[in-house]
PDB file of C-alpha atoms in Angstrom:
ATOM      1  CA  MET A1172     -94.749 -62.445 -21.180  1.00 67.00           C
ATOM      2  CA  ALA A1173     -95.910 -58.815 -21.174  1.00 70.00           C
ATOM      3  CA  HIS A1174     -96.235 -56.362 -18.300  1.00 74.00           C
ATOM      4  CA  LEU A1175     -97.032 -52.715 -17.629  1.00 73.00           C
ATOM      5  CA  ASN A1176     -94.025 -50.476 -17.204  1.00 79.00           C
ATOM      6  CA  LYS A1177     -93.871 -47.410 -14.973  1.00 77.00           C
ATOM      7  CA  ASN A1178     -95.464 -45.309 -17.709  1.00 76.00           C
ATOM      8  CA  ASN A1179     -98.405 -47.730 -18.012  1.00 71.00           C
ATOM      9  CA  PHE A1180     -97.294 -48.976 -21.408  1.00 70.00           C
ATOM     10  CA  ILE A1181     -97.427 -52.657 -22.254  1.00 73.00           C
ATOM     11  CA  VAL A1182     -93.909 -54.061 -22.700  1.00 76.00           C
ATOM     12  CA  GLY A1183     -93.162 -57.610 -23.751  1.00 80.00           C
ATOM     13  CA  ARG A1184     -94.705 -60.334 -25.864  1.00 80.00           C
ATOM     14  CA  ILE A1185     -98.266 -61.590 -26.158  1.00 74.00           C
ATOM     15  CA  GLY A1186     -98.669 -64.428 -28.644  1.00 72.00           C
ATOM     16  CA  ASN A1187     -97.097 -63.327 -31.941  1.00 75.00           C
ATOM     17  CA  LEU A1188     -97.142 -59.632 -30.988  1.00 78.00           C
ATOM     18  CA  VAL A1189     -94.324 -57.663 -29.367  1.00 78.00           C
ATOM     19  CA  TYR A1190     -95.198 -54.501 -27.372  1.00 76.00           C
ATOM     20  CA  LYS A1191     -92.684 -51.680 -26.875  1.00 82.00           C
ATOM     21  CA  GLU A1192     -92.586 -48.075 -25.704  1.00 79.00           C
ATOM     22  CA  PHE A1193     -90.809 -45.645 -28.013  1.00 77.00           C
ATOM     23  CA  ASN A1194     -90.729 -41.869 -27.491  1.00 75.00           C
ATOM     24  CA  GLY A1195     -93.804 -41.981 -25.310  1.00 76.00           C
ATOM     25  CA  LYS A1196     -95.812 -44.078 -27.782  1.00 79.00           C
ATOM     26  CA  GLN A1197     -97.051 -47.637 -27.707  1.00 76.00           C
ATOM     27  CA  ILE A1198     -95.425 -49.678 -30.497  1.00 77.00           C
ATOM     28  CA  ILE A1199     -96.829 -53.058 -31.527  1.00 76.00           C
ATOM     29  CA  GLN A1200     -94.857 -55.324 -33.884  1.00 79.00           C
ATOM     30  CA  SER A1201     -95.227 -58.835 -35.218  1.00 75.00           C
ATOM     31  CA  ARG A1202     -92.795 -61.267 -33.697  1.00 71.00           C
ATOM     32  CA  PRO A1203     -90.293 -62.464 -36.305  1.00 65.00           C
ATOM     33  CA  GLU A1204     -90.548 -66.151 -37.031  1.00 62.00           C
ATOM     34  CA  GLU A1205     -87.714 -68.332 -35.893  1.00 57.00           C
ATOM     35  CA  VAL A1206     -85.845 -70.044 -38.707  1.00 54.00           C
ATOM     36  CA  LYS A1207     -85.271 -73.679 -37.857  1.00 58.00           C
ATOM     37  CA  GLN A1208     -82.545 -75.471 -39.750  1.00 56.00           C
ATOM     38  CA  THR A1209     -82.962 -79.147 -40.450  1.00 56.00           C
ATOM     39  CA  LYS A1210     -80.021 -81.505 -40.101  1.00 55.00           C
ATOM     40  CA  ASN A1211     -79.846 -81.578 -43.889  1.00 56.00           C
ATOM     41  CA  THR A1212     -79.582 -77.794 -44.280  1.00 54.00           C
ATOM     42  CA  LYS A1213     -76.990 -77.640 -41.489  1.00 53.00           C
ATOM     43  CA  ARG A1214     -74.898 -80.243 -43.314  1.00 58.00           C
ATOM     44  CA  SER A1215     -75.190 -78.292 -46.596  1.00 60.00           C
ATOM     45  CA  SER A1216     -74.101 -75.085 -44.884  1.00 75.00           C
ATOM     46  CA  SER A1217     -71.147 -76.783 -43.202  1.00 85.00           C
ATOM     47  CA  GLU A1218     -70.092 -78.466 -46.447  1.00 89.00           C
ATOM     48  CA  PHE A1219     -70.159 -75.182 -48.386  1.00 92.00           C
ATOM     49  CA  ILE A1220     -68.108 -73.445 -45.670  1.00 93.00           C
ATOM     50  CA  ARG A1221     -65.453 -76.155 -45.917  1.00 92.00           C
ATOM     51  CA  CYS A1222     -65.469 -75.874 -49.711  1.00 94.00           C
ATOM     52  CA  SER A1223     -65.000 -72.094 -49.412  1.00 95.00           C
ATOM     53  CA  LYS A1224     -61.911 -72.651 -47.256  1.00 94.00           C
ATOM     54  CA  TRP A1225     -60.440 -75.088 -49.785  1.00 95.00           C
ATOM     55  CA  ALA A1226     -61.122 -72.678 -52.653  1.00 95.00           C
ATOM     56  CA  LYS A1227     -59.573 -69.788 -50.706  1.00 94.00           C
ATOM     57  CA  ARG A1228     -56.413 -71.822 -50.061  1.00 94.00           C
ATOM     58  CA  LEU A1229     -56.006 -72.435 -53.783  1.00 94.00           C
ATOM     59  CA  ARG A1230     -56.754 -68.810 -54.727  1.00 94.00           C
ATOM     60  CA  ILE A1231     -54.202 -67.467 -52.254  1.00 93.00           C
ATOM     61  CA  SER A1232     -51.585 -69.849 -53.637  1.00 94.00           C
ATOM     62  CA  LEU A1233     -52.317 -68.570 -57.148  1.00 95.00           C
ATOM     63  CA  ILE A1234     -51.742 -64.887 -56.278  1.00 95.00           C
ATOM     64  CA  PRO A1235     -48.255 -64.783 -57.894  1.00 95.00           C
ATOM     65  CA  PHE A1236     -49.670 -66.561 -60.954  1.00 96.00           C
ATOM     66  CA  LEU A1237     -52.770 -64.376 -61.404  1.00 96.00           C
ATOM     67  CA  LEU A1238     -51.145 -61.069 -60.339  1.00 94.00           C
ATOM     68  CA  GLY A1239     -54.524 -59.760 -59.180  1.00 94.00           C
ATOM     69  CA  LEU A1240     -55.688 -59.484 -62.780  1.00 97.00           C
ATOM     70  CA  THR A1241     -58.964 -61.378 -62.407  1.00 97.00           C
ATOM     71  CA  ASP A1242     -62.533 -60.176 -62.766  1.00 96.00           C
ATOM     72  CA  SER A1243     -64.204 -58.789 -59.641  1.00 95.00           C
ATOM     73  CA  PHE A1244     -66.346 -61.877 -59.007  1.00 95.00           C
ATOM     74  CA  MET A1245     -63.702 -64.535 -59.624  1.00 97.00           C
ATOM     75  CA  TYR A1246     -63.510 -65.652 -56.001  1.00 94.00           C
ATOM     76  CA  LYS A1247     -67.284 -66.245 -55.852  1.00 95.00           C
ATOM     77  CA  ARG A1248     -67.344 -67.964 -59.245  1.00 97.00           C
ATOM     78  CA  PHE A1249     -64.420 -70.205 -58.332  1.00 97.00           C
ATOM     79  CA  THR A1250     -65.933 -71.263 -54.994  1.00 95.00           C
ATOM     80  CA  GLY A1251     -69.269 -71.939 -56.687  1.00 95.00           C
ATOM     81  CA  GLN A1252     -67.651 -74.020 -59.431  1.00 96.00           C
ATOM     82  CA  MET A1253     -65.658 -76.011 -56.887  1.00 95.00           C
ATOM     83  CA  TYR A1254     -68.804 -76.726 -54.885  1.00 95.00           C
ATOM     84  CA  LEU A1255     -70.595 -77.780 -58.068  1.00 94.00           C
ATOM     85  CA  ALA A1256     -67.790 -80.273 -58.657  1.00 94.00           C
ATOM     86  CA  LEU A1257     -68.187 -81.644 -55.117  1.00 92.00           C
ATOM     87  CA  LEU A1258     -71.878 -82.257 -55.766  1.00 92.00           C
ATOM     88  CA  SER A1259     -70.921 -84.724 -58.511  1.00 90.00           C
ATOM     89  CA  ASN A1260     -70.334 -87.266 -55.729  1.00 88.00           C
ATOM     90  CA  LYS A1261     -73.815 -88.756 -55.328  1.00 89.00           C
ATOM     91  CA  ASN A1262     -72.610 -91.714 -53.267  1.00 87.00           C
ATOM     92  CA  SER A1263     -71.434 -89.829 -50.177  1.00 85.00           C
ATOM     93  CA  ILE A1264     -73.599 -87.881 -47.769  1.00 82.00           C
ATOM     94  CA  LYS A1265     -73.148 -84.158 -47.209  1.00 77.00           C
ATOM     95  CA  GLU A1266     -70.080 -83.234 -45.141  1.00 78.00           C
ATOM     96  CA  GLU A1267     -68.341 -86.406 -46.340  1.00 86.00           C
ATOM     97  CA  ARG A1268     -67.788 -85.138 -49.889  1.00 91.00           C
ATOM     98  CA  THR A1269     -64.262 -83.872 -50.522  1.00 93.00           C
ATOM     99  CA  PRO A1270     -62.058 -83.066 -53.534  1.00 93.00           C
ATOM    100  CA  PHE A1271     -60.628 -86.571 -53.064  1.00 93.00           C
ATOM    101  CA  ASN A1272     -63.855 -88.556 -53.480  1.00 92.00           C
ATOM    102  CA  ALA A1273     -65.622 -86.377 -56.064  1.00 93.00           C
ATOM    103  CA  ASP A1274     -65.103 -85.888 -59.787  1.00 93.00           C
ATOM    104  CA  MET A1275     -63.558 -82.402 -59.818  1.00 95.00           C
ATOM    105  CA  SER A1276     -63.472 -82.125 -63.612  1.00 95.00           C
ATOM    106  CA  ALA A1277     -66.238 -79.494 -63.434  1.00 94.00           C
ATOM    107  CA  LEU A1278     -63.357 -77.093 -62.703  1.00 96.00           C
ATOM    108  CA  ASN A1279     -61.722 -77.871 -66.046  1.00 97.00           C
ATOM    109  CA  GLY A1280     -62.000 -74.860 -68.324  1.00 97.00           C
ATOM    110  CA  PHE A1281     -62.727 -72.389 -65.498  1.00 98.00           C
ATOM    111  CA  ASP A1282     -61.632 -68.888 -66.593  1.00 98.00           C
ATOM    112  CA  PHE A1283     -60.051 -66.753 -63.885  1.00 98.00           C
ATOM    113  CA  ASN A1284     -60.862 -63.651 -65.925  1.00 98.00           C
ATOM    114  CA  SER A1285     -64.258 -63.768 -67.614  1.00 97.00           C
ATOM    115  CA  HIS A1286     -63.351 -60.659 -69.666  1.00 97.00           C
ATOM    116  CA  SER A1287     -60.680 -62.591 -71.590  1.00 98.00           C
ATOM    117  CA  PRO A1288     -61.487 -66.315 -71.941  1.00 98.00           C
ATOM    118  CA  PHE A1289     -58.264 -68.278 -72.318  1.00 98.00           C
ATOM    119  CA  LYS A1290     -59.451 -70.335 -75.299  1.00 97.00           C
ATOM    120  CA  ALA A1291     -60.273 -67.165 -77.216  1.00 97.00           C
ATOM    121  CA  TYR A1292     -56.564 -66.234 -77.169  1.00 98.00           C
ATOM    122  CA  PHE A1293     -54.785 -69.599 -77.128  1.00 98.00           C
ATOM    123  CA  LEU A1294     -56.288 -71.839 -79.806  1.00 97.00           C
ATOM    124  CA  PRO A1295     -54.265 -75.114 -79.497  1.00 97.00           C
ATOM    125  CA  GLU A1296     -55.521 -77.767 -77.092  1.00 96.00           C
ATOM    126  CA  ILE A1297     -53.414 -78.420 -73.990  1.00 98.00           C
ATOM    127  CA  SER A1298     -53.337 -82.105 -73.003  1.00 97.00           C
ATOM    128  CA  CYS A1299     -52.763 -82.887 -69.357  1.00 96.00           C
ATOM    129  CA  GLU A1300     -52.928 -85.907 -67.035  1.00 97.00           C
ATOM    130  CA  VAL A1301     -51.708 -87.262 -63.702  1.00 97.00           C
ATOM    131  CA  ASN A1302     -49.915 -90.553 -64.392  1.00 97.00           C
ATOM    132  CA  ALA A1303     -49.489 -93.644 -62.212  1.00 96.00           C
ATOM    133  CA  LEU A1304     -46.272 -92.190 -60.748  1.00 97.00           C
ATOM    134  CA  ASN A1305     -48.169 -89.099 -59.539  1.00 97.00           C
ATOM    135  CA  GLN A1306     -46.436 -86.909 -62.098  1.00 98.00           C
ATOM    136  CA  VAL A1307     -48.307 -84.304 -64.110  1.00 98.00           C
ATOM    137  CA  LYS A1308     -47.698 -84.717 -67.826  1.00 98.00           C
ATOM    138  CA  VAL A1309     -48.445 -81.747 -70.090  1.00 98.00           C
ATOM    139  CA  MET A1310     -48.326 -81.819 -73.888  1.00 98.00           C
ATOM    140  CA  LEU A1311     -48.574 -78.815 -76.199  1.00 97.00           C
ATOM    141  CA  PRO A1312     -49.015 -79.693 -79.865  1.00 97.00           C
ATOM    142  CA  ALA A1313     -46.814 -78.225 -82.578  1.00 97.00           C
ATOM    143  CA  MET A1314     -48.231 -74.807 -83.370  1.00 96.00           C
ATOM    144  CA  ASN A1315     -47.847 -71.623 -85.361  1.00 96.00           C
ATOM    145  CA  ALA A1316     -47.288 -68.841 -82.845  1.00 95.00           C
ATOM    146  CA  LYS A1317     -48.453 -66.274 -85.391  1.00 95.00           C
ATOM    147  CA  THR A1318     -51.832 -67.787 -86.236  1.00 95.00           C
ATOM    148  CA  ASP A1319     -52.648 -69.982 -83.221  1.00 96.00           C
ATOM    149  CA  LEU A1320     -52.588 -67.082 -80.758  1.00 96.00           C
ATOM    150  CA  VAL A1321     -54.558 -63.860 -80.549  1.00 96.00           C
ATOM    151  CA  TYR A1322     -52.159 -61.225 -79.261  1.00 96.00           C
ATOM    152  CA  ALA A1323     -52.825 -58.051 -77.326  1.00 95.00           C
ATOM    153  CA  SER A1324     -53.061 -54.901 -79.439  1.00 91.00           C
ATOM    154  CA  SER A1325     -49.664 -53.822 -80.843  1.00 90.00           C
ATOM    155  CA  CYS A1326     -48.053 -56.774 -79.098  1.00 93.00           C
ATOM    156  CA  TYR A1327     -46.383 -59.698 -80.870  1.00 93.00           C
ATOM    157  CA  GLN A1328     -44.749 -61.697 -78.088  1.00 96.00           C
ATOM    158  CA  ALA A1329     -46.108 -63.751 -75.240  1.00 97.00           C
ATOM    159  CA  GLU A1330     -45.266 -66.347 -72.630  1.00 97.00           C
ATOM    160  CA  LEU A1331     -47.398 -69.358 -71.832  1.00 98.00           C
ATOM    161  CA  ILE A1332     -47.113 -70.249 -68.145  1.00 98.00           C
ATOM    162  CA  VAL A1333     -48.384 -73.629 -66.968  1.00 98.00           C
ATOM    163  CA  CYS A1334     -48.650 -73.970 -63.193  1.00 98.00           C
ATOM    164  CA  VAL A1335     -49.206 -77.138 -61.149  1.00 98.00           C
ATOM    165  CA  LEU A1336     -50.598 -76.821 -57.609  1.00 97.00           C
ATOM    166  CA  ALA A1337     -51.034 -79.796 -55.282  1.00 97.00           C
ATOM    167  CA  ALA A1338     -52.686 -79.640 -51.848  1.00 95.00           C
ATOM    168  CA  ASN A1339     -54.099 -81.989 -49.248  1.00 93.00           C
ATOM    169  CA  PHE A1340     -55.960 -79.163 -47.412  1.00 91.00           C
ATOM    170  CA  VAL A1341     -54.677 -80.288 -44.008  1.00 88.00           C
ATOM    171  CA  LEU A1342     -54.171 -77.275 -41.747  1.00 79.00           C
ATOM    172  CA  GLY A1343     -50.508 -76.294 -41.637  1.00 79.00           C
ATOM    173  CA  SER A1344     -49.462 -78.474 -44.568  1.00 85.00           C
ATOM    174  CA  ALA A1345     -47.518 -76.950 -47.433  1.00 85.00           C
ATOM    175  CA  LEU A1346     -48.718 -76.754 -51.010  1.00 91.00           C
ATOM    176  CA  VAL A1347     -46.556 -78.145 -53.781  1.00 96.00           C
ATOM    177  CA  GLU A1348     -45.963 -75.914 -56.830  1.00 97.00           C
ATOM    178  CA  HIS A1349     -44.235 -76.545 -60.139  1.00 97.00           C
ATOM    179  CA  HIS A1350     -44.399 -74.604 -63.380  1.00 98.00           C
ATOM    180  CA  PHE A1351     -42.831 -74.138 -66.782  1.00 98.00           C
ATOM    181  CA  ILE A1352     -42.822 -71.285 -69.310  1.00 97.00           C
ATOM    182  CA  VAL A1353     -42.986 -71.458 -73.098  1.00 97.00           C
ATOM    183  CA  PRO A1354     -41.901 -68.325 -75.044  1.00 96.00           C
ATOM    184  CA  LEU A1355     -44.081 -67.454 -78.047  1.00 96.00           C
ATOM    185  CA  ASP A1356     -43.082 -65.031 -80.782  1.00 95.00           C
ATOM    186  CA  SER A1357     -45.185 -64.198 -83.843  1.00 95.00           C
ATOM    187  CA  SER A1358     -42.010 -63.291 -85.779  1.00 92.00           C
ATOM    188  CA  ASP A1359     -40.625 -66.805 -85.181  1.00 90.00           C
ATOM    189  CA  PRO A1360     -43.884 -68.715 -85.475  1.00 89.00           C
ATOM    190  CA  ILE A1361     -42.968 -72.404 -85.774  1.00 92.00           C
ATOM    191  CA  GLN A1362     -43.231 -74.071 -82.374  1.00 92.00           C
ATOM    192  CA  ALA A1363     -42.305 -77.735 -81.983  1.00 95.00           C
ATOM    193  CA  GLU A1364     -44.407 -80.020 -79.792  1.00 96.00           C
ATOM    194  CA  THR A1365     -43.688 -79.442 -76.106  1.00 97.00           C
ATOM    195  CA  ASN A1366     -43.755 -82.251 -73.548  1.00 97.00           C
ATOM    196  CA  TRP A1367     -43.222 -81.516 -69.873  1.00 98.00           C
ATOM    197  CA  THR A1368     -43.377 -83.797 -66.837  1.00 98.00           C
ATOM    198  CA  SER A1369     -43.473 -82.561 -63.249  1.00 98.00           C
ATOM    199  CA  PRO A1370     -41.602 -84.178 -60.365  1.00 98.00           C
ATOM    200  CA  ALA A1371     -43.643 -86.821 -58.535  1.00 97.00           C
ATOM    201  CA  LEU A1372     -46.309 -85.276 -56.298  1.00 97.00           C
ATOM    202  CA  PRO A1373     -47.272 -86.563 -52.823  1.00 96.00           C
ATOM    203  CA  GLU A1374     -49.912 -89.267 -52.527  1.00 95.00           C
ATOM    204  CA  ASN A1375     -53.535 -88.351 -51.841  1.00 94.00           C
ATOM    205  CA  TYR A1376     -53.191 -84.730 -52.955  1.00 96.00           C
ATOM    206  CA  PHE A1377     -55.651 -82.633 -54.941  1.00 96.00           C
ATOM    207  CA  VAL A1378     -54.021 -81.399 -58.160  1.00 97.00           C
ATOM    208  CA  MET A1379     -54.934 -78.332 -60.197  1.00 98.00           C
ATOM    209  CA  VAL A1380     -53.136 -77.375 -63.394  1.00 98.00           C
ATOM    210  CA  SER A1381     -53.647 -73.843 -64.733  1.00 98.00           C
ATOM    211  CA  ALA A1382     -52.394 -72.035 -67.844  1.00 98.00           C
ATOM    212  CA  LYS A1383     -51.953 -68.337 -68.502  1.00 98.00           C
ATOM    213  CA  LEU A1384     -50.816 -66.041 -71.310  1.00 98.00           C
ATOM    214  CA  LEU A1385     -48.597 -63.064 -70.537  1.00 97.00           C
ATOM    215  CA  PHE A1386     -48.257 -60.554 -73.387  1.00 97.00           C
ATOM    216  CA  PHE A1387     -45.231 -58.261 -73.614  1.00 96.00           C
ATOM    217  CA  ASN A1388     -43.107 -56.006 -75.791  1.00 93.00           C
ATOM    218  CA  ASN A1389     -39.336 -55.893 -75.606  1.00 89.00           C
ATOM    219  CA  ASN A1390     -37.625 -52.654 -74.694  1.00 84.00           C
ATOM    220  CA  VAL A1391     -33.894 -52.215 -75.171  1.00 83.00           C
ATOM    221  CA  TYR A1392     -33.639 -50.399 -71.826  1.00 82.00           C
ATOM    222  CA  SER A1393     -36.232 -51.974 -69.546  1.00 79.00           C
ATOM    223  CA  GLY A1394     -36.474 -55.458 -71.020  1.00 87.00           C
ATOM    224  CA  LYS A1395     -39.940 -57.011 -71.128  1.00 92.00           C
ATOM    225  CA  ASN A1396     -42.882 -54.654 -70.783  1.00 94.00           C
ATOM    226  CA  TYR A1397     -45.900 -56.791 -69.857  1.00 95.00           C
ATOM    227  CA  VAL A1398     -49.257 -55.417 -70.965  1.00 96.00           C
ATOM    228  CA  ASN A1399     -51.783 -57.698 -69.197  1.00 97.00           C
ATOM    229  CA  THR A1400     -54.592 -55.857 -67.419  1.00 96.00           C
ATOM    230  CA  LYS A1401     -57.788 -56.640 -65.490  1.00 95.00           C
ATOM    231  CA  GLY A1402     -59.547 -56.598 -68.849  1.00 95.00           C
ATOM    232  CA  LEU A1403     -56.976 -58.807 -70.596  1.00 97.00           C
ATOM    233  CA  ASN A1404     -55.470 -61.653 -68.600  1.00 97.00           C
ATOM    234  CA  PRO A1405     -56.304 -65.028 -70.184  1.00 98.00           C
ATOM    235  CA  ALA A1406     -55.918 -67.701 -67.497  1.00 98.00           C
ATOM    236  CA  MET A1407     -57.748 -71.020 -67.138  1.00 98.00           C
ATOM    237  CA  VAL A1408     -57.870 -74.250 -65.141  1.00 98.00           C
ATOM    238  CA  VAL A1409     -56.702 -76.977 -67.501  1.00 98.00           C
ATOM    239  CA  LEU A1410     -57.068 -79.965 -65.178  1.00 98.00           C
ATOM    240  CA  ALA A1411     -58.491 -80.678 -61.729  1.00 97.00           C
ATOM    241  CA  SER A1412     -57.613 -84.158 -60.515  1.00 96.00           C
ATOM    242  CA  LYS A1413     -55.839 -85.979 -57.672  1.00 96.00           C
ATOM    243  CA  THR A1414     -52.884 -88.210 -57.006  1.00 96.00           C
ATOM    244  CA  VAL A1415     -53.203 -91.829 -55.917  1.00 92.00           C
TER     245      VAL A1415
END
């Protein structure tokens, strides 16, 4: 409702018009339209917010693994890819989809640093699965560390780190982490097949297995000098699954 103020200017709303006084002048503006959310859009918004929280929990847990050497948009890309995986569940309604009732394999192959795709530097295929005992089994085929890896410039040694994270996303609950490291040296190229099995993980946990290459040179005084940077830090999700 509009009215005249003490300066005889119209102030208030008439229909879709809003009347104001500003610096002794009459200002007329269109009233902004109200945005009404349907139940469906509210559910979508709520579901994405929950997914963002799950993704953030995983990213924070991976800080020691990634060392901050990701591309600038990794957190947005990772959340988006995780939400895309949730959408694979066509049988549940919005807000009921979780990492435990959706096929999360859309996360497989996600690069934490888009500037250095993991598969461009580590050529062998990493096999990974969660077995019936809720253990993560990882197999690296026999390889030639000289020809099956692309090393950083003037660098001929590396470490392959495989990290297992398990979470149930319940507030206050602890994440479970296990990892192993495989040394790689181009001067000693023959690598036998590697098989590694994690301890049994808790039931009904989301599981994410990631792999990363750390390049380094040895120094007689300081030991290993790692050379990974924000432009060169190959790291990838190998498997996104769950325990039973």
